[in-house]
């Protein structure tokens, strides 16, 4: 943070008055369960987006991105216009969402820095939304709960950018706890348990470096399929509202009432919720290999039922399956490209990552990006003296 404060001060000639940092996140288990009001295991990572600012006169807001030196600016009067193409869309979107919640946007100069990889499935956009939101609201001492801040971030994606995502990304960035995996219930919108990864294990993140071009619409279509299935099932099972309320047995018994596609999508979500609950109890009992197997099972269900995997993600998970060192691996996040997470012994992580990278290159001629992730703390803001 010191470095960003120094760069800001050199660039604008004044020091910032508030500094915020928000981590990226890993979806450990619980794929596409959040918007079905289900359960997810996730963690914040050590990589963060840092956002510092000083208030300014007038209505012009300036943001200097110290990653690549870009300068972005926008006027407070233009918050409702079509989102620009650059990263300022997340900041503009957040101001507009906060305004809906009674916050009065003000002009500012800001600086940002981040080591959360962009567009990889580690929620770089949520980290930016959360860090700027904490800086804005922290400076004005604006009272808003963390759950509501997560909803504001989701609002940026849903209302401003047209991506019908759930709450997982912003929620994990805000509620992550150091060295822990959080178990969240997205009906209650609460952390219901905090779990430890047994000592000596780590997550290796391997980016497939491939992304579908139609990611956004694919995501929205999956959500629609789930909601259609839930609607039909709620007509059969009294008291059920979303896929979270359905058991695997109930789904099987109602299979002929759903289209093949709705059934497969629902199966993924219903069984993911189950896997999350099983995984939590396995972790509590220190059963790392049982937990790892559930990661493999989740990937298989993504591949077969939810169809949000890609051939590159499948190659990475296959390499993991054949490597004696890996206890479990799966695609993590929305899917359709992006990252896989691999559970391995911490002291073998680097060698493992190199092996997978080189095997992946052999099979695809693509250089994968690799991160060994620490489980970081949740987002924070701090007024500077
Ligand atoms: C993306 C979305 C989240 C969640 C995951 C899939 O990361 O932003 O809300 O739906 O995909 O679990």
mmCIF file of C-alpha atoms and ligand atoms in Angstrom:
data_model
loop_
_atom_site.group_PDB
_atom_site.id
_atom_site.type_symbol
_atom_site.label_atom_id
_atom_site.label_comp_id
_atom_site.label_asym_id
_atom_site.label_seq_id
_atom_site.Cartn_x
_atom_site.Cartn_y
_atom_site.Cartn_z
ATOM 1 C CA UNK A 1 0.000 0.000 0.000
ATOM 2 C CA UNK A 2 2.887 2.353 0.834
ATOM 3 C CA UNK A 3 4.066 2.195 -2.751
ATOM 4 C CA UNK A 4 0.638 3.118 -4.140
ATOM 5 C CA UNK A 5 0.349 6.014 -1.666
ATOM 6 C CA UNK A 6 3.765 7.274 -2.787
ATOM 7 C CA UNK A 7 2.902 6.954 -6.482
ATOM 8 C CA UNK A 8 -0.426 8.726 -5.951
ATOM 9 C CA UNK A 9 1.271 11.560 -4.070
ATOM 10 C CA UNK A 10 3.964 11.964 -6.757
ATOM 11 C CA UNK A 11 1.386 11.939 -9.520
ATOM 12 C CA UNK A 12 -1.292 14.258 -8.107
ATOM 13 C CA UNK A 13 0.915 16.375 -5.835
ATOM 14 C CA UNK A 14 -1.334 15.689 -2.809
ATOM 15 C CA UNK A 15 -1.570 12.627 -0.549
ATOM 16 C CA UNK A 16 -4.619 10.316 -0.586
ATOM 17 C CA UNK A 17 -6.919 10.426 2.441
ATOM 18 C CA UNK A 18 -8.264 6.892 2.434
ATOM 19 C CA UNK A 19 -6.827 3.562 1.296
ATOM 20 C CA UNK A 20 -8.747 0.359 0.667
ATOM 21 C CA UNK A 21 -7.651 -3.135 -0.351
ATOM 22 C CA UNK A 22 -9.918 -5.937 -1.544
ATOM 23 C CA UNK A 23 -8.777 -9.466 -2.392
ATOM 24 C CA UNK A 24 -9.634 -11.670 -5.323
ATOM 25 C CA UNK A 25 -11.369 -14.932 -4.444
ATOM 26 C CA UNK A 26 -11.305 -18.621 -5.201
ATOM 27 C CA UNK A 27 -14.473 -20.616 -5.504
ATOM 28 C CA UNK A 28 -13.313 -23.748 -3.694
ATOM 29 C CA UNK A 29 -16.526 -25.763 -4.150
ATOM 30 C CA UNK A 30 -20.116 -24.845 -4.995
ATOM 31 C CA UNK A 31 -20.340 -24.022 -8.677
ATOM 32 C CA UNK A 32 -23.245 -21.830 -9.832
ATOM 33 C CA UNK A 33 -24.975 -22.457 -6.510
ATOM 34 C CA UNK A 34 -24.936 -18.842 -5.277
ATOM 35 C CA UNK A 35 -27.782 -17.462 -7.422
ATOM 36 C CA UNK A 36 -29.757 -20.621 -6.620
ATOM 37 C CA UNK A 37 -29.592 -19.523 -2.953
ATOM 38 C CA UNK A 38 -27.346 -22.474 -2.188
ATOM 39 C CA UNK A 39 -24.054 -23.111 -0.411
ATOM 40 C CA UNK A 40 -20.482 -22.306 -1.425
ATOM 41 C CA UNK A 41 -17.024 -22.881 0.015
ATOM 42 C CA UNK A 42 -14.752 -20.017 -0.999
ATOM 43 C CA UNK A 43 -11.776 -18.062 0.197
ATOM 44 C CA UNK A 44 -10.184 -14.694 -0.321
ATOM 45 C CA UNK A 45 -6.665 -14.874 -1.768
ATOM 46 C CA UNK A 46 -3.468 -13.001 -1.015
ATOM 47 C CA UNK A 47 -3.712 -11.047 -4.300
ATOM 48 C CA UNK A 48 -5.524 -7.712 -3.805
ATOM 49 C CA UNK A 49 -6.714 -4.600 -5.587
ATOM 50 C CA UNK A 50 -5.722 -1.421 -3.789
ATOM 51 C CA UNK A 51 -7.638 1.811 -4.258
ATOM 52 C CA UNK A 52 -6.662 5.157 -2.698
ATOM 53 C CA UNK A 53 -8.345 8.509 -3.129
ATOM 54 C CA UNK A 54 -8.586 12.163 -2.181
ATOM 55 C CA UNK A 55 -11.794 14.199 -2.594
ATOM 56 C CA UNK A 56 -11.761 16.929 -5.268
ATOM 57 C CA UNK A 57 -13.732 20.077 -6.142
ATOM 58 C CA UNK A 58 -16.336 20.053 -8.920
ATOM 59 C CA UNK A 59 -17.755 16.996 -10.655
ATOM 60 C CA UNK A 60 -14.773 15.469 -12.475
ATOM 61 C CA UNK A 61 -13.460 12.110 -11.136
ATOM 62 C CA UNK A 62 -10.009 10.898 -12.153
ATOM 63 C CA UNK A 63 -8.497 7.463 -11.722
ATOM 64 C CA UNK A 64 -4.896 6.587 -12.469
ATOM 65 C CA UNK A 65 -4.296 2.880 -12.929
ATOM 66 C CA UNK A 66 -0.689 2.366 -11.871
ATOM 67 C CA UNK A 67 -0.612 -1.149 -13.357
ATOM 68 C CA UNK A 68 -0.275 0.153 -16.885
ATOM 69 C CA UNK A 69 -0.291 3.920 -16.431
ATOM 70 C CA UNK A 70 -3.747 4.463 -17.961
ATOM 71 C CA UNK A 71 -5.688 7.505 -16.845
ATOM 72 C CA UNK A 72 -9.464 7.368 -16.753
ATOM 73 C CA UNK A 73 -11.879 10.174 -16.030
ATOM 74 C CA UNK A 74 -15.624 10.652 -15.908
ATOM 75 C CA UNK A 75 -18.116 13.226 -14.758
ATOM 76 C CA UNK A 76 -20.492 12.702 -11.854
ATOM 77 C CA UNK A 77 -23.305 13.845 -14.148
ATOM 78 C CA UNK A 78 -22.692 10.868 -16.430
ATOM 79 C CA UNK A 79 -23.201 8.055 -13.939
ATOM 80 C CA UNK A 80 -26.302 6.799 -15.703
ATOM 81 C CA UNK A 81 -24.833 6.725 -19.208
ATOM 82 C CA UNK A 82 -23.788 3.601 -21.053
ATOM 83 C CA UNK A 83 -20.733 2.042 -19.332
ATOM 84 C CA UNK A 84 -17.376 2.941 -20.914
ATOM 85 C CA UNK A 85 -15.133 0.153 -22.198
ATOM 86 C CA UNK A 86 -12.323 0.635 -19.694
ATOM 87 C CA UNK A 87 -12.079 -0.380 -16.028
ATOM 88 C CA UNK A 88 -13.780 2.835 -14.861
ATOM 89 C CA UNK A 89 -17.086 1.089 -15.622
ATOM 90 C CA UNK A 90 -16.796 -0.795 -12.329
ATOM 91 C CA UNK A 91 -16.207 2.430 -10.406
ATOM 92 C CA UNK A 92 -18.982 4.350 -12.183
ATOM 93 C CA UNK A 93 -21.301 1.369 -11.712
ATOM 94 C CA UNK A 94 -20.484 1.239 -8.007
ATOM 95 C CA UNK A 95 -21.161 4.959 -7.513
ATOM 96 C CA UNK A 96 -24.471 4.545 -9.243
ATOM 97 C CA UNK A 97 -25.392 1.494 -7.096
ATOM 98 C CA UNK A 98 -24.342 3.283 -3.910
ATOM 99 C CA UNK A 99 -26.434 6.301 -4.897
ATOM 100 C CA UNK A 100 -29.495 4.022 -5.117
ATOM 101 C CA UNK A 101 -28.766 3.179 -1.485
ATOM 102 C CA UNK A 102 -28.727 6.807 -0.344
ATOM 103 C CA UNK A 103 -25.031 7.603 -0.823
ATOM 104 C CA UNK A 104 -24.128 10.974 -2.362
ATOM 105 C CA UNK A 105 -21.315 10.544 -4.913
ATOM 106 C CA UNK A 106 -18.523 13.139 -4.721
ATOM 107 C CA UNK A 107 -15.697 14.144 -7.065
ATOM 108 C CA UNK A 108 -12.285 12.615 -6.380
ATOM 109 C CA UNK A 109 -8.849 11.738 -7.692
ATOM 110 C CA UNK A 110 -7.907 8.117 -7.212
ATOM 111 C CA UNK A 111 -5.107 5.660 -7.823
ATOM 112 C CA UNK A 112 -5.300 1.929 -8.179
ATOM 113 C CA UNK A 113 -2.914 -0.976 -8.196
ATOM 114 C CA UNK A 114 -3.645 -4.696 -8.355
ATOM 115 C CA UNK A 115 -2.035 -8.094 -8.577
ATOM 116 C CA UNK A 116 -5.334 -9.961 -9.018
ATOM 117 C CA UNK A 117 -5.006 -11.508 -12.498
ATOM 118 C CA UNK A 118 -7.449 -9.956 -14.949
ATOM 119 C CA UNK A 119 -10.286 -11.989 -16.498
ATOM 120 C CA UNK A 120 -8.950 -15.251 -15.090
ATOM 121 C CA UNK A 121 -11.710 -16.363 -12.741
ATOM 122 C CA UNK A 122 -10.302 -14.842 -9.565
ATOM 123 C CA UNK A 123 -12.784 -11.962 -9.533
ATOM 124 C CA UNK A 124 -10.620 -9.006 -10.396
ATOM 125 C CA UNK A 125 -13.755 -6.972 -11.145
ATOM 126 C CA UNK A 126 -15.303 -7.719 -7.744
ATOM 127 C CA UNK A 127 -12.013 -6.751 -6.075
ATOM 128 C CA UNK A 128 -12.140 -3.378 -7.817
ATOM 129 C CA UNK A 129 -15.833 -2.850 -7.011
ATOM 130 C CA UNK A 130 -15.311 -3.715 -3.351
ATOM 131 C CA UNK A 131 -12.125 -1.683 -2.905
ATOM 132 C CA UNK A 132 -13.595 1.492 -4.389
ATOM 133 C CA UNK A 133 -16.881 1.000 -2.496
ATOM 134 C CA UNK A 134 -15.022 0.736 0.817
ATOM 135 C CA UNK A 135 -12.999 3.859 0.004
ATOM 136 C CA UNK A 136 -16.091 5.902 -0.977
ATOM 137 C CA UNK A 137 -18.269 4.845 1.939
ATOM 138 C CA UNK A 138 -15.375 4.829 4.429
ATOM 139 C CA UNK A 139 -14.443 8.414 3.611
ATOM 140 C CA UNK A 140 -18.015 9.650 4.180
ATOM 141 C CA UNK A 141 -18.628 7.350 7.112
ATOM 142 C CA UNK A 142 -21.670 6.094 5.221
ATOM 143 C CA UNK A 143 -23.401 3.307 7.151
ATOM 144 C CA UNK A 144 -23.896 0.225 4.996
ATOM 145 C CA UNK A 145 -23.538 -3.445 5.923
ATOM 146 C CA UNK A 146 -21.001 -5.671 4.211
ATOM 147 C CA UNK A 147 -23.784 -7.860 2.808
ATOM 148 C CA UNK A 148 -25.380 -4.767 1.258
ATOM 149 C CA UNK A 149 -22.010 -3.718 -0.199
ATOM 150 C CA UNK A 150 -21.798 -7.156 -1.812
ATOM 151 C CA UNK A 151 -25.294 -6.587 -3.243
ATOM 152 C CA UNK A 152 -24.182 -3.216 -4.604
ATOM 153 C CA UNK A 153 -21.273 -4.952 -6.365
ATOM 154 C CA UNK A 154 -23.644 -7.556 -7.757
ATOM 155 C CA UNK A 155 -25.840 -4.670 -8.891
ATOM 156 C CA UNK A 156 -22.923 -3.288 -10.928
ATOM 157 C CA UNK A 157 -22.686 -6.588 -12.789
ATOM 158 C CA UNK A 158 -26.455 -7.201 -13.102
ATOM 159 C CA UNK A 159 -27.796 -3.716 -13.779
ATOM 160 C CA UNK A 160 -24.870 -1.898 -15.328
ATOM 161 C CA UNK A 161 -22.996 -4.615 -17.224
ATOM 162 C CA UNK A 162 -25.846 -7.034 -17.960
ATOM 163 C CA UNK A 163 -24.187 -10.093 -16.420
ATOM 164 C CA UNK A 164 -26.658 -11.915 -14.162
ATOM 165 C CA UNK A 165 -24.071 -13.108 -11.642
ATOM 166 C CA UNK A 166 -24.721 -14.048 -8.029
ATOM 167 C CA UNK A 167 -23.179 -12.646 -4.868
ATOM 168 C CA UNK A 168 -20.234 -14.983 -4.473
ATOM 169 C CA UNK A 169 -17.399 -12.822 -5.790
ATOM 170 C CA UNK A 170 -18.041 -9.606 -3.870
ATOM 171 C CA UNK A 171 -19.194 -11.549 -0.807
ATOM 172 C CA UNK A 172 -15.988 -13.623 -0.637
ATOM 173 C CA UNK A 173 -13.832 -10.534 -1.102
ATOM 174 C CA UNK A 174 -15.645 -8.825 1.789
ATOM 175 C CA UNK A 175 -16.033 -11.773 4.166
ATOM 176 C CA UNK A 176 -12.877 -13.823 3.494
ATOM 177 C CA UNK A 177 -10.829 -14.714 6.556
ATOM 178 C CA UNK A 178 -7.096 -15.228 6.709
ATOM 179 C CA UNK A 179 -6.014 -18.875 6.359
ATOM 180 C CA UNK A 180 -9.640 -19.986 6.156
ATOM 181 C CA UNK A 181 -12.274 -21.252 3.800
ATOM 182 C CA UNK A 182 -15.667 -19.702 4.433
ATOM 183 C CA UNK A 183 -18.900 -21.617 3.982
ATOM 184 C CA UNK A 184 -21.659 -19.274 2.865
ATOM 185 C CA UNK A 185 -25.397 -19.681 2.658
ATOM 186 C CA UNK A 186 -26.724 -17.485 -0.137
ATOM 187 C CA UNK A 187 -30.304 -17.584 1.080
ATOM 188 C CA UNK A 188 -29.320 -16.084 4.388
ATOM 189 C CA UNK A 189 -26.464 -14.165 2.698
ATOM 190 C CA UNK A 190 -24.276 -15.096 5.653
ATOM 191 C CA UNK A 191 -21.087 -16.962 6.434
ATOM 192 C CA UNK A 192 -22.360 -20.041 8.274
ATOM 193 C CA UNK A 193 -19.028 -21.724 8.982
ATOM 194 C CA UNK A 194 -15.294 -21.093 8.854
ATOM 195 C CA UNK A 195 -13.090 -24.033 7.960
ATOM 196 C CA UNK A 196 -9.382 -24.691 7.866
ATOM 197 C CA UNK A 197 -7.527 -26.397 5.106
ATOM 198 C CA UNK A 198 -5.511 -29.064 6.974
ATOM 199 C CA UNK A 199 -1.952 -27.854 7.676
ATOM 200 C CA UNK A 200 0.552 -28.475 4.917
ATOM 201 C CA UNK A 201 -1.871 -28.230 1.940
ATOM 202 C CA UNK A 202 -2.241 -25.484 -0.636
ATOM 203 C CA UNK A 203 -4.260 -24.547 -3.694
ATOM 204 C CA UNK A 204 -2.399 -24.196 -6.948
ATOM 205 C CA UNK A 205 -4.302 -22.090 -9.440
ATOM 206 C CA UNK A 206 -3.685 -22.828 -13.098
ATOM 207 C CA UNK A 207 -5.122 -20.506 -15.700
ATOM 208 C CA UNK A 208 -6.101 -22.238 -18.938
ATOM 209 C CA UNK A 209 -5.603 -18.857 -20.687
ATOM 210 C CA UNK A 210 -8.673 -19.591 -22.787
ATOM 211 C CA UNK A 211 -11.997 -17.880 -22.713
ATOM 212 C CA UNK A 212 -15.107 -18.425 -24.774
ATOM 213 C CA UNK A 213 -16.257 -15.355 -26.601
ATOM 214 C CA UNK A 214 -19.867 -15.755 -25.515
ATOM 215 C CA UNK A 215 -19.141 -16.085 -21.816
ATOM 216 C CA UNK A 216 -21.658 -13.508 -20.664
ATOM 217 C CA UNK A 217 -24.612 -14.864 -22.559
ATOM 218 C CA UNK A 218 -23.632 -18.466 -21.683
ATOM 219 C CA UNK A 219 -23.653 -17.546 -18.019
ATOM 220 C CA UNK A 220 -27.042 -15.837 -18.274
ATOM 221 C CA UNK A 221 -28.523 -18.795 -20.160
ATOM 222 C CA UNK A 222 -27.331 -21.203 -17.433
ATOM 223 C CA UNK A 223 -28.989 -19.043 -14.825
ATOM 224 C CA UNK A 224 -32.218 -18.985 -16.789
ATOM 225 C CA UNK A 225 -32.159 -22.801 -17.141
ATOM 226 C CA UNK A 226 -31.759 -23.145 -13.367
ATOM 227 C CA UNK A 227 -34.577 -20.726 -12.686
ATOM 228 C CA UNK A 228 -36.886 -22.496 -15.136
ATOM 229 C CA UNK A 229 -36.134 -25.847 -13.520
ATOM 230 C CA UNK A 230 -36.731 -24.385 -10.048
ATOM 231 C CA UNK A 231 -40.073 -22.989 -11.146
ATOM 232 C CA UNK A 232 -41.287 -26.342 -12.437
ATOM 233 C CA UNK A 233 -40.039 -28.150 -9.328
ATOM 234 C CA UNK A 234 -41.711 -25.633 -7.030
ATOM 235 C CA UNK A 235 -45.016 -26.596 -8.682
ATOM 236 C CA UNK A 236 -44.347 -30.211 -7.655
ATOM 237 C CA UNK A 237 -42.739 -29.806 -4.259
ATOM 238 C CA UNK A 238 -44.574 -27.528 -1.899
ATOM 239 C CA UNK A 239 -42.285 -25.147 0.015
ATOM 240 C CA UNK A 240 -39.542 -25.329 -2.579
ATOM 241 C CA UNK A 241 -38.569 -22.037 -4.165
ATOM 242 C CA UNK A 242 -35.098 -22.445 -5.634
ATOM 243 C CA UNK A 243 -32.854 -25.413 -6.520
ATOM 244 C CA UNK A 244 -31.390 -25.160 -3.035
ATOM 245 C CA UNK A 245 -34.625 -26.605 -1.672
ATOM 246 C CA UNK A 246 -34.495 -29.741 -3.834
ATOM 247 C CA UNK A 247 -32.810 -33.001 -2.789
ATOM 248 C CA UNK A 248 -31.096 -35.264 -5.344
ATOM 249 C CA UNK A 249 -33.883 -37.858 -4.789
ATOM 250 C CA UNK A 250 -36.635 -35.307 -5.403
ATOM 251 C CA UNK A 251 -34.922 -34.252 -8.609
ATOM 252 C CA UNK A 252 -34.710 -37.844 -9.839
ATOM 253 C CA UNK A 253 -38.400 -38.392 -9.067
ATOM 254 C CA UNK A 254 -39.380 -35.328 -11.081
ATOM 255 C CA UNK A 255 -36.980 -35.950 -13.961
ATOM 256 C CA UNK A 256 -39.716 -36.490 -16.550
ATOM 257 C CA UNK A 257 -41.275 -33.095 -15.779
ATOM 258 C CA UNK A 258 -38.112 -31.269 -16.897
ATOM 259 C CA UNK A 259 -36.457 -30.946 -20.270
ATOM 260 C CA UNK A 260 -33.192 -32.880 -20.579
ATOM 261 C CA UNK A 261 -31.252 -29.608 -20.385
ATOM 262 C CA UNK A 262 -33.129 -28.310 -17.326
ATOM 263 C CA UNK A 263 -32.607 -31.660 -15.605
ATOM 264 C CA UNK A 264 -28.849 -31.650 -16.234
ATOM 265 C CA UNK A 265 -28.408 -28.060 -15.055
ATOM 266 C CA UNK A 266 -30.507 -28.730 -11.954
ATOM 267 C CA UNK A 267 -28.579 -31.921 -11.222
ATOM 268 C CA UNK A 268 -25.315 -30.001 -11.162
ATOM 269 C CA UNK A 269 -26.601 -27.393 -8.731
ATOM 270 C CA UNK A 270 -28.533 -29.763 -6.451
ATOM 271 C CA UNK A 271 -25.566 -32.156 -6.154
ATOM 272 C CA UNK A 272 -23.083 -29.285 -5.751
ATOM 273 C CA UNK A 273 -25.025 -28.076 -2.701
ATOM 274 C CA UNK A 274 -24.780 -31.595 -1.318
ATOM 275 C CA UNK A 275 -21.060 -31.793 -2.083
ATOM 276 C CA UNK A 276 -20.453 -28.510 -0.263
ATOM 277 C CA UNK A 277 -22.115 -29.829 2.893
ATOM 278 C CA UNK A 278 -20.193 -33.118 2.662
ATOM 279 C CA UNK A 279 -16.930 -31.257 2.015
ATOM 280 C CA UNK A 280 -17.418 -29.118 5.119
ATOM 281 C CA UNK A 281 -17.781 -32.163 7.335
ATOM 282 C CA UNK A 282 -14.832 -33.943 5.675
ATOM 283 C CA UNK A 283 -12.644 -30.885 6.277
ATOM 284 C CA UNK A 284 -13.708 -30.806 9.909
ATOM 285 C CA UNK A 285 -12.603 -34.417 10.225
ATOM 286 C CA UNK A 286 -9.309 -33.689 8.497
ATOM 287 C CA UNK A 287 -10.188 -35.995 5.563
ATOM 288 C CA UNK A 288 -8.257 -34.162 2.820
ATOM 289 C CA UNK A 289 -8.439 -36.946 0.265
ATOM 290 C CA UNK A 290 -12.226 -37.275 0.651
ATOM 291 C CA UNK A 291 -12.459 -33.513 0.256
ATOM 292 C CA UNK A 292 -10.203 -33.623 -2.835
ATOM 293 C CA UNK A 293 -12.346 -36.297 -4.464
ATOM 294 C CA UNK A 294 -15.351 -33.955 -4.215
ATOM 295 C CA UNK A 295 -13.400 -31.365 -6.221
ATOM 296 C CA UNK A 296 -12.878 -33.930 -8.984
ATOM 297 C CA UNK A 297 -16.581 -34.877 -8.792
ATOM 298 C CA UNK A 298 -17.580 -31.236 -9.104
ATOM 299 C CA UNK A 299 -15.500 -30.851 -12.251
ATOM 300 C CA UNK A 300 -16.985 -33.967 -13.763
ATOM 301 C CA UNK A 301 -20.457 -32.572 -13.131
ATOM 302 C CA UNK A 302 -19.464 -29.245 -14.727
ATOM 303 C CA UNK A 303 -18.250 -31.157 -17.751
ATOM 304 C CA UNK A 304 -21.217 -33.502 -18.112
ATOM 305 C CA UNK A 305 -24.188 -31.749 -16.565
ATOM 306 C CA UNK A 306 -23.642 -28.018 -16.492
ATOM 307 C CA UNK A 307 -21.536 -27.944 -19.654
ATOM 308 C CA UNK A 308 -19.517 -24.972 -18.472
ATOM 309 C CA UNK A 309 -16.126 -26.620 -18.932
ATOM 310 C CA UNK A 310 -13.873 -26.325 -21.983
ATOM 311 C CA UNK A 311 -11.456 -28.805 -23.539
ATOM 312 C CA UNK A 312 -8.555 -26.822 -22.013
ATOM 313 C CA UNK A 313 -10.040 -26.973 -18.504
ATOM 314 C CA UNK A 314 -10.667 -30.707 -18.968
ATOM 315 C CA UNK A 315 -7.048 -31.233 -20.032
ATOM 316 C CA UNK A 316 -5.811 -29.487 -16.878
ATOM 317 C CA UNK A 317 -8.044 -31.600 -14.637
ATOM 318 C CA UNK A 318 -7.050 -34.794 -16.476
ATOM 319 C CA UNK A 319 -3.388 -33.990 -15.950
ATOM 320 C CA UNK A 320 -4.208 -33.486 -12.263
ATOM 321 C CA UNK A 321 -6.011 -36.850 -12.063
ATOM 322 C CA UNK A 322 -3.029 -38.677 -13.502
ATOM 323 C CA UNK A 323 -0.506 -36.911 -11.259
ATOM 324 C CA UNK A 324 -0.026 -38.792 -7.997
ATOM 325 C CA UNK A 325 0.467 -35.539 -6.095
ATOM 326 C CA UNK A 326 -2.937 -33.932 -6.689
ATOM 327 C CA UNK A 327 -5.805 -34.715 -4.286
ATOM 328 C CA UNK A 328 -8.476 -32.870 -6.233
ATOM 329 C CA UNK A 329 -8.919 -30.357 -9.041
ATOM 330 C CA UNK A 330 -11.780 -28.552 -10.748
ATOM 331 C CA UNK A 331 -12.687 -25.532 -12.764
ATOM 332 C CA UNK A 332 -13.375 -22.617 -10.446
ATOM 333 C CA UNK A 333 -15.733 -19.687 -11.071
ATOM 334 C CA UNK A 334 -18.165 -19.185 -13.914
ATOM 335 C CA UNK A 335 -16.386 -21.622 -16.238
ATOM 336 C CA UNK A 336 -16.281 -21.446 -20.058
ATOM 337 C CA UNK A 337 -12.532 -20.929 -19.672
ATOM 338 C CA UNK A 338 -10.542 -19.286 -16.892
ATOM 339 C CA UNK A 339 -8.919 -21.164 -14.049
ATOM 340 C CA UNK A 340 -8.678 -24.554 -12.407
ATOM 341 C CA UNK A 341 -7.766 -25.071 -8.749
ATOM 342 C CA UNK A 342 -5.610 -27.994 -7.634
ATOM 343 C CA UNK A 343 -5.274 -29.251 -4.079
ATOM 344 C CA UNK A 344 -1.732 -30.435 -3.311
ATOM 345 C CA UNK A 345 0.763 -30.698 -0.439
ATOM 346 C CA UNK A 346 2.212 -27.209 0.071
ATOM 347 C CA UNK A 347 5.833 -28.344 -0.084
ATOM 348 C CA UNK A 348 5.204 -30.102 -3.414
ATOM 349 C CA UNK A 349 3.182 -27.238 -4.912
ATOM 350 C CA UNK A 350 5.891 -25.563 -6.959
ATOM 351 C CA UNK A 351 7.167 -28.734 -8.580
ATOM 352 C CA UNK A 352 3.585 -29.842 -9.221
ATOM 353 C CA UNK A 353 2.712 -26.522 -10.874
ATOM 354 C CA UNK A 354 5.746 -26.793 -13.158
ATOM 355 C CA UNK A 355 4.831 -30.357 -14.141
ATOM 356 C CA UNK A 356 1.248 -29.443 -15.019
ATOM 357 C CA UNK A 357 2.399 -26.364 -16.900
ATOM 358 C CA UNK A 358 4.796 -28.321 -19.044
ATOM 359 C CA UNK A 359 2.329 -31.168 -19.723
ATOM 360 C CA UNK A 360 -0.368 -28.612 -20.611
ATOM 361 C CA UNK A 361 2.020 -26.927 -23.017
ATOM 362 C CA UNK A 362 2.788 -30.276 -24.623
ATOM 363 C CA UNK A 363 -0.909 -30.927 -25.219
ATOM 364 C CA UNK A 364 -2.103 -27.444 -26.189
ATOM 365 C CA UNK A 365 0.960 -25.309 -27.076
ATOM 366 C CA UNK A 366 -0.411 -22.785 -24.558
ATOM 367 C CA UNK A 367 1.690 -21.345 -21.707
ATOM 368 C CA UNK A 368 -0.516 -21.557 -18.619
ATOM 369 C CA UNK A 369 -0.221 -18.991 -15.859
ATOM 370 C CA UNK A 370 0.290 -20.494 -12.418
ATOM 371 C CA UNK A 371 -0.262 -19.102 -8.909
ATOM 372 C CA UNK A 372 0.255 -20.737 -5.560
ATOM 373 C CA UNK A 373 -2.468 -19.115 -3.519
ATOM 374 C CA UNK A 374 -2.462 -18.198 0.102
ATOM 375 C CA UNK A 375 -5.838 -17.843 1.803
ATOM 376 C CA UNK A 376 -6.003 -14.108 2.456
ATOM 377 C CA UNK A 377 -8.039 -11.786 4.663
ATOM 378 C CA UNK A 378 -11.189 -9.938 3.614
ATOM 379 C CA UNK A 379 -11.334 -6.371 2.290
ATOM 380 C CA UNK A 380 -10.538 -3.389 4.520
ATOM 381 C CA UNK A 381 -10.312 0.402 4.284
ATOM 382 C CA UNK A 382 -8.293 2.747 6.400
ATOM 383 C CA UNK A 383 -8.361 6.529 6.781
ATOM 384 C CA UNK A 384 -4.853 7.926 6.369
ATOM 385 C CA UNK A 385 -3.481 10.608 8.677
HETATM 386 C C1 LIG B 1 -19.046 -16.245 -11.341
HETATM 387 C C2 LIG B 1 -20.160 -15.394 -10.740
HETATM 388 C C3 LIG B 1 -20.550 -15.907 -9.343
HETATM 389 C C4 LIG B 1 -20.847 -17.399 -9.360
HETATM 390 C C5 LIG B 1 -19.747 -18.165 -10.101
HETATM 391 C C6 LIG B 1 -20.104 -19.600 -10.323
HETATM 392 O O1 LIG B 1 -17.874 -16.097 -10.619
HETATM 393 O O2 LIG B 1 -19.745 -14.045 -10.651
HETATM 394 O O3 LIG B 1 -21.652 -15.170 -8.850
HETATM 395 O O4 LIG B 1 -22.107 -17.645 -9.916
HETATM 396 O O5 LIG B 1 -19.454 -17.585 -11.376
HETATM 397 O O6 LIG B 1 -20.244 -20.273 -9.118
#
